[in-house]
Coordinates of C-alpha atoms in Angstrom, one line a residue:
M1 CA 207.4 66.5 153.7
N2 CA 204.8 68.8 152.1
K3 CA 201.1 68.3 152.1
K4 CA 201.1 66.7 148.6
G5 CA 203.9 64.4 149.7
N6 CA 202.1 63.4 152.9
Q7 CA 199.0 62.5 150.9
R8 CA 201.0 60.4 148.4
Y9 CA 202.8 58.7 151.3
A10 CA 199.4 57.9 153.0
E11 CA 197.9 56.6 149.7
T12 CA 200.9 54.4 149.1
K13 CA 200.7 53.0 152.6
E14 CA 197.0 52.3 152.2
K15 CA 197.6 50.5 148.9
I16 CA 200.3 48.4 150.4
E17 CA 198.2 47.4 153.4
S18 CA 195.1 46.7 151.3
I19 CA 197.1 44.4 149.0
F20 CA 198.7 42.7 152.0
S21 CA 195.3 42.1 153.5
E22 CA 194.0 40.5 150.3
L23 CA 197.1 38.3 150.0
L24 CA 196.5 37.1 153.6
K25 CA 193.1 35.7 152.6
K26 CA 194.9 33.4 150.1
K27 CA 198.2 32.4 151.7
D28 CA 200.3 32.3 154.8
I29 CA 202.4 35.4 155.6
S30 CA 205.5 33.3 155.1
E31 CA 204.5 32.9 151.5
I32 CA 204.0 36.6 150.9
T33 CA 207.0 38.6 149.5
V34 CA 207.9 42.2 149.2
S35 CA 208.4 41.8 145.5
E36 CA 204.8 40.4 145.1
I37 CA 203.3 43.3 147.0
C38 CA 205.4 45.9 145.0
R39 CA 204.4 44.3 141.7
L40 CA 200.7 44.3 142.6
A41 CA 200.9 47.9 144.0
G42 CA 202.9 49.2 141.0
I43 CA 205.7 50.5 143.3
H44 CA 209.5 50.1 143.7
R45 CA 211.0 48.0 146.5
T46 CA 212.6 51.2 147.8
T47 CA 209.1 52.7 148.2
F48 CA 208.0 49.7 150.3
Y49 CA 211.1 50.0 152.5
G50 CA 210.4 53.7 153.0
H51 CA 207.3 52.5 154.9
Y52 CA 208.3 49.1 156.4
E53 CA 211.4 47.1 157.3
D54 CA 209.9 43.8 156.0
I55 CA 206.6 41.9 155.7
Y56 CA 206.5 41.2 159.5
D57 CA 207.1 44.9 160.2
L58 CA 204.1 45.6 157.9
M59 CA 201.9 43.3 159.9
A60 CA 203.2 44.7 163.2
K61 CA 202.4 48.3 162.2
M62 CA 199.0 47.3 160.9
I63 CA 198.2 45.7 164.2
A64 CA 199.4 48.8 166.0
D65 CA 197.1 50.9 163.8
F66 CA 194.2 48.5 164.6
Y67 CA 194.8 49.1 168.3
V68 CA 194.7 52.9 167.8
K69 CA 191.4 52.6 165.9
M70 CA 190.0 50.3 168.6
M71 CA 190.8 52.8 171.3
D72 CA 189.6 55.9 169.3
N73 CA 186.4 54.3 168.1
F74 CA 185.5 52.7 171.4
L75 CA 186.2 55.8 173.5
T76 CA 184.5 58.1 171.1
V77 CA 181.3 56.0 171.0
D78 CA 181.3 55.8 174.8
E79 CA 181.7 59.6 175.2
I80 CA 179.0 60.3 172.6
D81 CA 176.6 57.9 174.2
G82 CA 177.2 59.4 177.6
A83 CA 176.4 62.9 176.4
T84 CA 173.3 61.6 174.6
C85 CA 172.1 59.8 177.7
E86 CA 172.5 62.9 179.9
N87 CA 170.7 65.1 177.3
N88 CA 167.8 62.8 176.8
A89 CA 167.4 62.2 180.5
D90 CA 166.9 65.9 181.0
D91 CA 164.4 66.1 178.1
E92 CA 162.3 63.2 179.4
T93 CA 161.9 64.9 182.8
D94 CA 160.1 67.9 181.3
G95 CA 156.4 67.5 180.6
A96 CA 155.8 64.1 182.2
T97 CA 152.6 63.8 184.2
P98 CA 151.5 61.2 186.7
G99 CA 149.4 58.4 185.2
D100 CA 150.8 58.8 181.7
N101 CA 152.8 56.1 179.9
A102 CA 155.6 58.6 179.6
D103 CA 157.2 57.6 182.9
D104 CA 157.3 53.9 182.1
E105 CA 158.5 54.6 178.6
G106 CA 161.1 57.0 179.8
T107 CA 162.4 54.6 182.4
A108 CA 162.6 51.8 179.8
R109 CA 164.5 54.1 177.4
A110 CA 166.8 55.3 180.1
E111 CA 167.6 51.7 181.1
E112 CA 168.2 50.8 177.5
R113 CA 170.6 53.7 177.0
E114 CA 172.4 52.9 180.3
S115 CA 173.0 49.4 179.1
G116 CA 174.0 50.7 175.7
L117 CA 176.5 53.1 177.2
R118 CA 178.1 50.5 179.4
L119 CA 177.8 47.3 177.3
G120 CA 176.0 48.1 174.1
N121 CA 177.2 50.6 171.4
G122 CA 180.8 50.8 172.4
F123 CA 181.2 47.0 172.5
S124 CA 179.1 46.6 169.4
Q125 CA 181.6 48.9 167.6
L126 CA 184.5 46.9 169.2
F127 CA 183.1 43.7 167.7
T128 CA 182.5 45.4 164.3
L129 CA 186.1 46.6 164.2
V130 CA 187.4 43.1 165.1
R131 CA 185.3 41.5 162.3
E132 CA 186.5 44.1 159.8
N133 CA 190.1 43.2 160.6
K134 CA 189.6 39.4 161.1
T135 CA 192.0 38.3 158.3
L136 CA 194.8 40.4 159.8
L137 CA 194.0 39.3 163.4
L138 CA 193.8 35.6 162.5
A139 CA 197.2 35.9 160.7
Y140 CA 198.7 37.7 163.7
M141 CA 197.3 35.1 166.0
A142 CA 198.9 32.4 164.0
E143 CA 202.3 34.1 164.1
C144 CA 202.0 34.6 167.8
E145 CA 201.4 30.9 168.3
K146 CA 204.3 30.0 166.1
K147 CA 206.6 32.2 168.2
G148 CA 205.1 31.3 171.5
I149 CA 203.9 34.8 172.1
A150 CA 200.7 35.5 173.9
F151 CA 198.0 36.8 171.5
D152 CA 196.2 39.8 173.0
V153 CA 193.3 41.2 170.9
V154 CA 192.6 43.9 173.5
P155 CA 195.4 46.5 174.1
D156 CA 196.3 47.4 177.7
L157 CA 194.9 50.9 177.4
L158 CA 191.5 49.6 176.4
D159 CA 191.7 47.2 179.3
E160 CA 191.8 50.1 181.6
H161 CA 188.8 51.7 180.0
I162 CA 186.8 48.5 180.2
M163 CA 187.7 48.3 183.8
D164 CA 186.0 51.7 184.2
V165 CA 182.9 50.1 182.8
V166 CA 183.0 47.3 185.3
R167 CA 183.4 49.7 188.2
K168 CA 180.1 51.3 187.3
M169 CA 178.1 48.1 187.7
N170 CA 177.0 48.7 191.3
Y171 CA 179.0 46.0 193.0
S172 CA 179.0 46.1 196.8
S173 CA 182.7 46.2 197.7
K174 CA 186.2 47.0 196.2
E175 CA 187.0 43.3 196.5
E176 CA 183.9 42.3 194.5
V177 CA 184.9 44.9 191.8
Y178 CA 188.4 43.6 191.7
Y179 CA 187.4 40.0 190.9
H180 CA 184.7 41.0 188.5
Q181 CA 187.4 43.1 186.7
I182 CA 189.6 40.1 186.2
F183 CA 186.7 37.9 185.2
F184 CA 185.2 40.4 182.7
N185 CA 188.5 41.3 181.1
A186 CA 189.7 37.7 180.7
G187 CA 186.2 36.7 179.5
L188 CA 186.1 39.4 176.9
K189 CA 189.5 38.5 175.4
A190 CA 188.5 34.8 175.3
I191 CA 185.2 35.6 173.6
L192 CA 186.9 37.8 171.0
K193 CA 189.5 35.1 170.3
A194 CA 186.9 32.3 170.1
W195 CA 184.7 34.6 167.8
L196 CA 187.7 35.1 165.5
L197 CA 188.3 31.4 165.3
R198 CA 184.7 30.8 164.4
D199 CA 185.2 33.3 161.5
C200 CA 183.0 35.9 163.3
V201 CA 179.8 34.1 162.2
E202 CA 177.6 35.9 164.8
S203 CA 176.9 39.6 164.2
P204 CA 178.6 42.3 166.3
E205 CA 175.2 43.1 167.7
D206 CA 174.6 39.5 168.8
M207 CA 178.0 39.4 170.5
S208 CA 177.4 42.7 172.3
R209 CA 174.0 41.3 173.4
I210 CA 175.7 38.2 174.8
L211 CA 177.9 40.5 176.9
A212 CA 175.0 42.6 178.0
D213 CA 173.0 39.6 179.1
E214 CA 175.7 38.6 181.4
Y215 CA 177.0 42.0 182.7
A216 CA 174.2 44.6 182.3
P217 CA 173.9 46.5 185.6
D218 CA 171.2 45.5 188.1
K219 CA 170.4 42.2 186.4
G220 CA 170.3 39.1 188.5
R221 CA 173.7 37.6 189.3
L222 CA 174.8 34.1 188.3
F223 CA 175.2 31.6 191.1
T224 CA 173.0 33.5 193.5
P225 CA 172.3 31.2 196.4
T226 CA 168.6 30.3 196.8
S227 CA 166.8 30.8 200.1
G228 CA 168.0 28.4 202.7
A229 CA 171.1 27.3 200.7
L230 CA 174.3 26.8 202.6

């Protein structure tokens, strides 16, 4: 397929998926037909079948694309934030003198960036992407429930990257990291699912802050025994 053909294929795919997403806002997937999508898109059925096997294959491929975007977006933000954090940390070291407010301000900014790298910008982008695709994800969730399949809003590969974040949180032993990994991963998935079911009423920034409040490094731990407690 030549470049022009590739572009036309991509544009048709985008049109089909856009129309499908709009139809999902109005009706159940079982009520959507290939003929209806083709009529609205101004294409032949053979063109649709050149992209997808049926309506459910269309949904499956859109979910697969969503997972790819999730991985690419989250990892790219994390890498950019990491580089920025390193560069700014070097800049702040230069020129600071004792007694200035520079040290306190620099420390505050460094802590803010550290929290942003681990639990801020990347997760804010994650929540943003989920909200942008909430109609598709809610429809997919409903289909999973109908078929008795576990709905998993976070792909396995992203699970592994999130676990890297948890490992950086200064826990004292491998055992402690292991249990926090399980807790964090299960909790994030549950939060994303609950947020979807609430129609994503809170902002991505608020949802990211909720995570940061619970998991930001060096903050007080929940359920820490008080002095003299058994």
